[in-house]
Amino acid sequence: MVRFITAEETLPLRSCVLRDGAPLSACHFQGDEDESTFHLGYTAGENTIVCILSCQRESLEDYEGVGYRLRGMATHPDWRGRGLGSDLLIVAIEHLTHALNADYLWCNARRVAYGFYLHLGFDFISEEFEIPLIGPHRVMYLGLNT
């Protein structure tokens, strides 16, 4: 089941999947608590969150309209390959499009996730770059309300 969650509820999966077990205090993102930021989680069983994402209002330079940045998307390793990430992102896109009237969604995608985002309609808009301690990324973009 997909539901809105708090920033605090994202931290265990961020730590496990995105930050190699870093302390939860090191897994907060700037903007997590902003009024325009929302977090979604896919729950299994008794409210066990197995997939997460966060979207915060943040425009890209040289792009017009309302932009949102996708951050911290992660699926627990035991739950990968079941389409949960796609389902979660589709709900986020619907919310961005219909409730928030966003014009686009963008992210710094990890190399291992390029295919995932391409499959969902994102395009590359940068060359590959390195984020220290995390690895290679490219900026990816999805137009909304088009």
PDB file of C-alpha atoms in Angstrom:
ATOM      1  CA  MET A   1       0.000   0.000   0.000  1.00  0.00           C
ATOM      2  CA  VAL A   2       1.303   3.474  -0.916  1.00  0.00           C
ATOM      3  CA  ARG A   3       0.871   6.284   1.609  1.00  0.00           C
ATOM      4  CA  PHE A   4       2.323   9.633   2.559  1.00  0.00           C
ATOM      5  CA  ILE A   5       4.933   9.254   5.293  1.00  0.00           C
ATOM      6  CA  THR A   6       7.072  11.578   7.388  1.00  0.00           C
ATOM      7  CA  ALA A   7      10.689  12.441   6.704  1.00  0.00           C
ATOM      8  CA  GLU A   8      11.593  10.534   9.865  1.00  0.00           C
ATOM      9  CA  GLU A   9      10.023   7.365   8.456  1.00  0.00           C
ATOM     10  CA  THR A  10      12.340   7.492   5.422  1.00  0.00           C
ATOM     11  CA  LEU A  11      15.530   7.383   7.461  1.00  0.00           C
ATOM     12  CA  PRO A  12      15.931   3.635   8.105  1.00  0.00           C
ATOM     13  CA  LEU A  13      15.731   2.782   4.380  1.00  0.00           C
ATOM     14  CA  ARG A  14      17.912   5.730   3.409  1.00  0.00           C
ATOM     15  CA  SER A  15      20.515   4.447   5.838  1.00  0.00           C
ATOM     16  CA  CYS A  16      20.257   0.823   4.732  1.00  0.00           C
ATOM     17  CA  VAL A  17      20.095   1.313   0.957  1.00  0.00           C
ATOM     18  CA  LEU A  18      21.598   4.707   0.161  1.00  0.00           C
ATOM     19  CA  ARG A  19      24.143   5.370   2.901  1.00  0.00           C
ATOM     20  CA  ASP A  20      25.684   1.964   3.702  1.00  0.00           C
ATOM     21  CA  GLY A  21      24.256   1.792   7.220  1.00  0.00           C
ATOM     22  CA  ALA A  22      25.142   5.334   8.245  1.00  0.00           C
ATOM     23  CA  PRO A  23      23.562   6.614  11.477  1.00  0.00           C
ATOM     24  CA  LEU A  24      20.001   7.858  10.921  1.00  0.00           C
ATOM     25  CA  SER A  25      21.132  11.340  11.936  1.00  0.00           C
ATOM     26  CA  ALA A  26      23.344  11.395   8.821  1.00  0.00           C
ATOM     27  CA  CYS A  27      20.469  10.499   6.493  1.00  0.00           C
ATOM     28  CA  HIS A  28      18.442  13.709   6.645  1.00  0.00           C
ATOM     29  CA  PHE A  29      18.266  15.793   3.466  1.00  0.00           C
ATOM     30  CA  GLN A  30      18.161  19.564   3.410  1.00  0.00           C
ATOM     31  CA  GLY A  31      14.536  20.425   2.700  1.00  0.00           C
ATOM     32  CA  ASP A  32      13.041  17.269   4.237  1.00  0.00           C
ATOM     33  CA  GLU A  33      10.816  19.323   6.509  1.00  0.00           C
ATOM     34  CA  ASP A  34       9.873  22.040   4.013  1.00  0.00           C
ATOM     35  CA  GLU A  35       6.136  22.561   3.636  1.00  0.00           C
ATOM     36  CA  SER A  36       6.329  21.815  -0.106  1.00  0.00           C
ATOM     37  CA  THR A  37       8.247  18.536   0.376  1.00  0.00           C
ATOM     38  CA  PHE A  38       6.394  15.237   0.484  1.00  0.00           C
ATOM     39  CA  HIS A  39       7.489  11.681   1.207  1.00  0.00           C
ATOM     40  CA  LEU A  40       5.840   8.468   0.026  1.00  0.00           C
ATOM     41  CA  GLY A  41       6.279   4.958   1.319  1.00  0.00           C
ATOM     42  CA  TYR A  42       5.162   1.540   0.141  1.00  0.00           C
ATOM     43  CA  THR A  43       4.141  -0.486   3.150  1.00  0.00           C
ATOM     44  CA  ALA A  44       3.950  -4.242   3.501  1.00  0.00           C
ATOM     45  CA  GLY A  45       2.370  -6.168   6.337  1.00  0.00           C
ATOM     46  CA  GLU A  46       1.868  -4.216   9.529  1.00  0.00           C
ATOM     47  CA  ASN A  47       3.105  -0.852   8.277  1.00  0.00           C
ATOM     48  CA  THR A  48       6.611  -2.058   7.430  1.00  0.00           C
ATOM     49  CA  ILE A  49       7.962   0.484   4.945  1.00  0.00           C
ATOM     50  CA  VAL A  50       9.824  -1.320   2.158  1.00  0.00           C
ATOM     51  CA  CYS A  51      10.136   1.409  -0.504  1.00  0.00           C
ATOM     52  CA  ILE A  52      10.457   5.189  -0.180  1.00  0.00           C
ATOM     53  CA  LEU A  53      10.890   8.405  -2.091  1.00  0.00           C
ATOM     54  CA  SER A  54      10.938  12.117  -1.349  1.00  0.00           C
ATOM     55  CA  CYS A  55      10.009  15.034  -3.609  1.00  0.00           C
ATOM     56  CA  GLN A  56      10.920  18.611  -2.818  1.00  0.00           C
ATOM     57  CA  ARG A  57      10.131  21.755  -4.728  1.00  0.00           C
ATOM     58  CA  GLU A  58      13.378  22.737  -6.420  1.00  0.00           C
ATOM     59  CA  SER A  59      13.772  24.216  -9.868  1.00  0.00           C
ATOM     60  CA  LEU A  60      16.529  23.484 -12.333  1.00  0.00           C
ATOM     61  CA  GLU A  61      18.518  26.381 -13.715  1.00  0.00           C
ATOM     62  CA  ASP A  62      17.340  27.303 -17.226  1.00  0.00           C
ATOM     63  CA  TYR A  63      14.047  25.394 -16.866  1.00  0.00           C
ATOM     64  CA  GLU A  64      10.785  27.282 -16.606  1.00  0.00           C
ATOM     65  CA  GLY A  65       7.814  26.369 -14.465  1.00  0.00           C
ATOM     66  CA  VAL A  66       7.363  24.528 -11.199  1.00  0.00           C
ATOM     67  CA  GLY A  67      10.056  21.915 -10.685  1.00  0.00           C
ATOM     68  CA  TYR A  68      10.322  19.169  -8.107  1.00  0.00           C
ATOM     69  CA  ARG A  69      13.386  17.131  -7.256  1.00  0.00           C
ATOM     70  CA  LEU A  70      13.097  13.419  -6.594  1.00  0.00           C
ATOM     71  CA  ARG A  71      15.431  12.348  -3.808  1.00  0.00           C
ATOM     72  CA  GLY A  72      16.142   9.369  -1.647  1.00  0.00           C
ATOM     73  CA  MET A  73      14.327   6.726  -3.666  1.00  0.00           C
ATOM     74  CA  ALA A  74      15.117   3.334  -2.178  1.00  0.00           C
ATOM     75  CA  THR A  75      13.693  -0.186  -1.998  1.00  0.00           C
ATOM     76  CA  HIS A  76      14.695  -2.660   0.687  1.00  0.00           C
ATOM     77  CA  PRO A  77      16.919  -5.344  -0.909  1.00  0.00           C
ATOM     78  CA  ASP A  78      14.453  -8.121   0.033  1.00  0.00           C
ATOM     79  CA  TRP A  79      11.673  -6.365  -1.906  1.00  0.00           C
ATOM     80  CA  ARG A  80      13.463  -5.418  -5.133  1.00  0.00           C
ATOM     81  CA  GLY A  81      12.263  -6.604  -8.515  1.00  0.00           C
ATOM     82  CA  ARG A  82       8.562  -6.509  -7.627  1.00  0.00           C
ATOM     83  CA  GLY A  83       7.676  -3.196  -9.274  1.00  0.00           C
ATOM     84  CA  LEU A  84       7.259  -1.324  -5.993  1.00  0.00           C
ATOM     85  CA  GLY A  85       9.558   1.505  -7.028  1.00  0.00           C
ATOM     86  CA  SER A  86       7.660   2.013 -10.282  1.00  0.00           C
ATOM     87  CA  ASP A  87       4.323   1.946  -8.464  1.00  0.00           C
ATOM     88  CA  LEU A  88       5.548   4.461  -5.895  1.00  0.00           C
ATOM     89  CA  LEU A  89       6.982   6.813  -8.505  1.00  0.00           C
ATOM     90  CA  ILE A  90       3.777   6.678 -10.568  1.00  0.00           C
ATOM     91  CA  VAL A  91       1.790   7.769  -7.487  1.00  0.00           C
ATOM     92  CA  ALA A  92       4.279  10.614  -6.941  1.00  0.00           C
ATOM     93  CA  ILE A  93       3.971  11.706 -10.585  1.00  0.00           C
ATOM     94  CA  GLU A  94       0.167  11.698 -10.336  1.00  0.00           C
ATOM     95  CA  HIS A  95       0.332  13.806  -7.156  1.00  0.00           C
ATOM     96  CA  LEU A  96       2.803  16.227  -8.729  1.00  0.00           C
ATOM     97  CA  THR A  97       0.706  16.546 -11.880  1.00  0.00           C
ATOM     98  CA  HIS A  98      -2.818  16.732 -10.489  1.00  0.00           C
ATOM     99  CA  ALA A  99      -2.463  18.121  -6.967  1.00  0.00           C
ATOM    100  CA  LEU A 100       0.636  20.311  -7.214  1.00  0.00           C
ATOM    101  CA  ASN A 101       0.515  21.359 -10.893  1.00  0.00           C
ATOM    102  CA  ALA A 102       4.239  20.725 -11.247  1.00  0.00           C
ATOM    103  CA  ASP A 103       5.768  21.160 -14.680  1.00  0.00           C
ATOM    104  CA  TYR A 104       8.649  18.752 -14.294  1.00  0.00           C
ATOM    105  CA  LEU A 105      10.408  16.279 -12.033  1.00  0.00           C
ATOM    106  CA  TRP A 106      14.156  15.782 -11.973  1.00  0.00           C
ATOM    107  CA  CYS A 107      16.734  13.792 -10.064  1.00  0.00           C
ATOM    108  CA  ASN A 108      20.401  12.991  -9.722  1.00  0.00           C
ATOM    109  CA  ALA A 109      20.167   9.355 -10.768  1.00  0.00           C
ATOM    110  CA  ARG A 110      22.716   6.768  -9.724  1.00  0.00           C
ATOM    111  CA  ARG A 111      24.283   4.825 -12.580  1.00  0.00           C
ATOM    112  CA  VAL A 112      22.577   1.606 -11.451  1.00  0.00           C
ATOM    113  CA  ALA A 113      19.158   3.315 -11.759  1.00  0.00           C
ATOM    114  CA  TYR A 114      19.498   4.842 -15.249  1.00  0.00           C
ATOM    115  CA  GLY A 115      17.448   2.089 -16.885  1.00  0.00           C
ATOM    116  CA  PHE A 116      14.714   2.346 -14.255  1.00  0.00           C
ATOM    117  CA  TYR A 117      14.207   6.044 -14.892  1.00  0.00           C
ATOM    118  CA  LEU A 118      14.484   5.728 -18.673  1.00  0.00           C
ATOM    119  CA  HIS A 119      11.747   3.076 -18.590  1.00  0.00           C
ATOM    120  CA  LEU A 120       9.467   5.547 -16.770  1.00  0.00           C
ATOM    121  CA  GLY A 121      10.009   8.279 -19.368  1.00  0.00           C
ATOM    122  CA  PHE A 122      12.867  10.299 -17.894  1.00  0.00           C
ATOM    123  CA  ASP A 123      15.592  11.700 -20.157  1.00  0.00           C
ATOM    124  CA  PHE A 124      19.254  12.424 -19.471  1.00  0.00           C
ATOM    125  CA  ILE A 125      20.073  16.112 -19.293  1.00  0.00           C
ATOM    126  CA  SER A 126      23.676  15.950 -18.103  1.00  0.00           C
ATOM    127  CA  GLU A 127      26.857  14.045 -18.568  1.00  0.00           C
ATOM    128  CA  GLU A 128      27.912  11.646 -15.833  1.00  0.00           C
ATOM    129  CA  PHE A 129      29.420  13.180 -12.696  1.00  0.00           C
ATOM    130  CA  GLU A 130      30.697  11.828  -9.406  1.00  0.00           C
ATOM    131  CA  ILE A 131      29.083  12.521  -6.031  1.00  0.00           C
ATOM    132  CA  PRO A 132      31.808  11.922  -3.431  1.00  0.00           C
ATOM    133  CA  LEU A 133      31.322   8.780  -1.334  1.00  0.00           C
ATOM    134  CA  ILE A 134      28.184   7.860  -3.318  1.00  0.00           C
ATOM    135  CA  GLY A 135      29.286   7.302  -6.915  1.00  0.00           C
ATOM    136  CA  PRO A 136      28.483   8.197 -10.533  1.00  0.00           C
ATOM    137  CA  HIS A 137      25.245  10.037 -11.370  1.00  0.00           C
ATOM    138  CA  ARG A 138      23.490  11.866 -14.203  1.00  0.00           C
ATOM    139  CA  VAL A 139      20.733  14.440 -13.978  1.00  0.00           C
ATOM    140  CA  MET A 140      17.491  13.051 -15.385  1.00  0.00           C
ATOM    141  CA  TYR A 141      14.311  14.950 -16.286  1.00  0.00           C
ATOM    142  CA  LEU A 142      10.625  14.120 -16.750  1.00  0.00           C
ATOM    143  CA  GLY A 143       8.236  16.696 -18.201  1.00  0.00           C
ATOM    144  CA  LEU A 144       4.802  16.792 -16.554  1.00  0.00           C
ATOM    145  CA  ASN A 145       1.522  18.411 -17.633  1.00  0.00           C
ATOM    146  CA  THR A 146       2.565  18.252 -21.285  1.00  0.00           C
TER     147      THR A 146
END
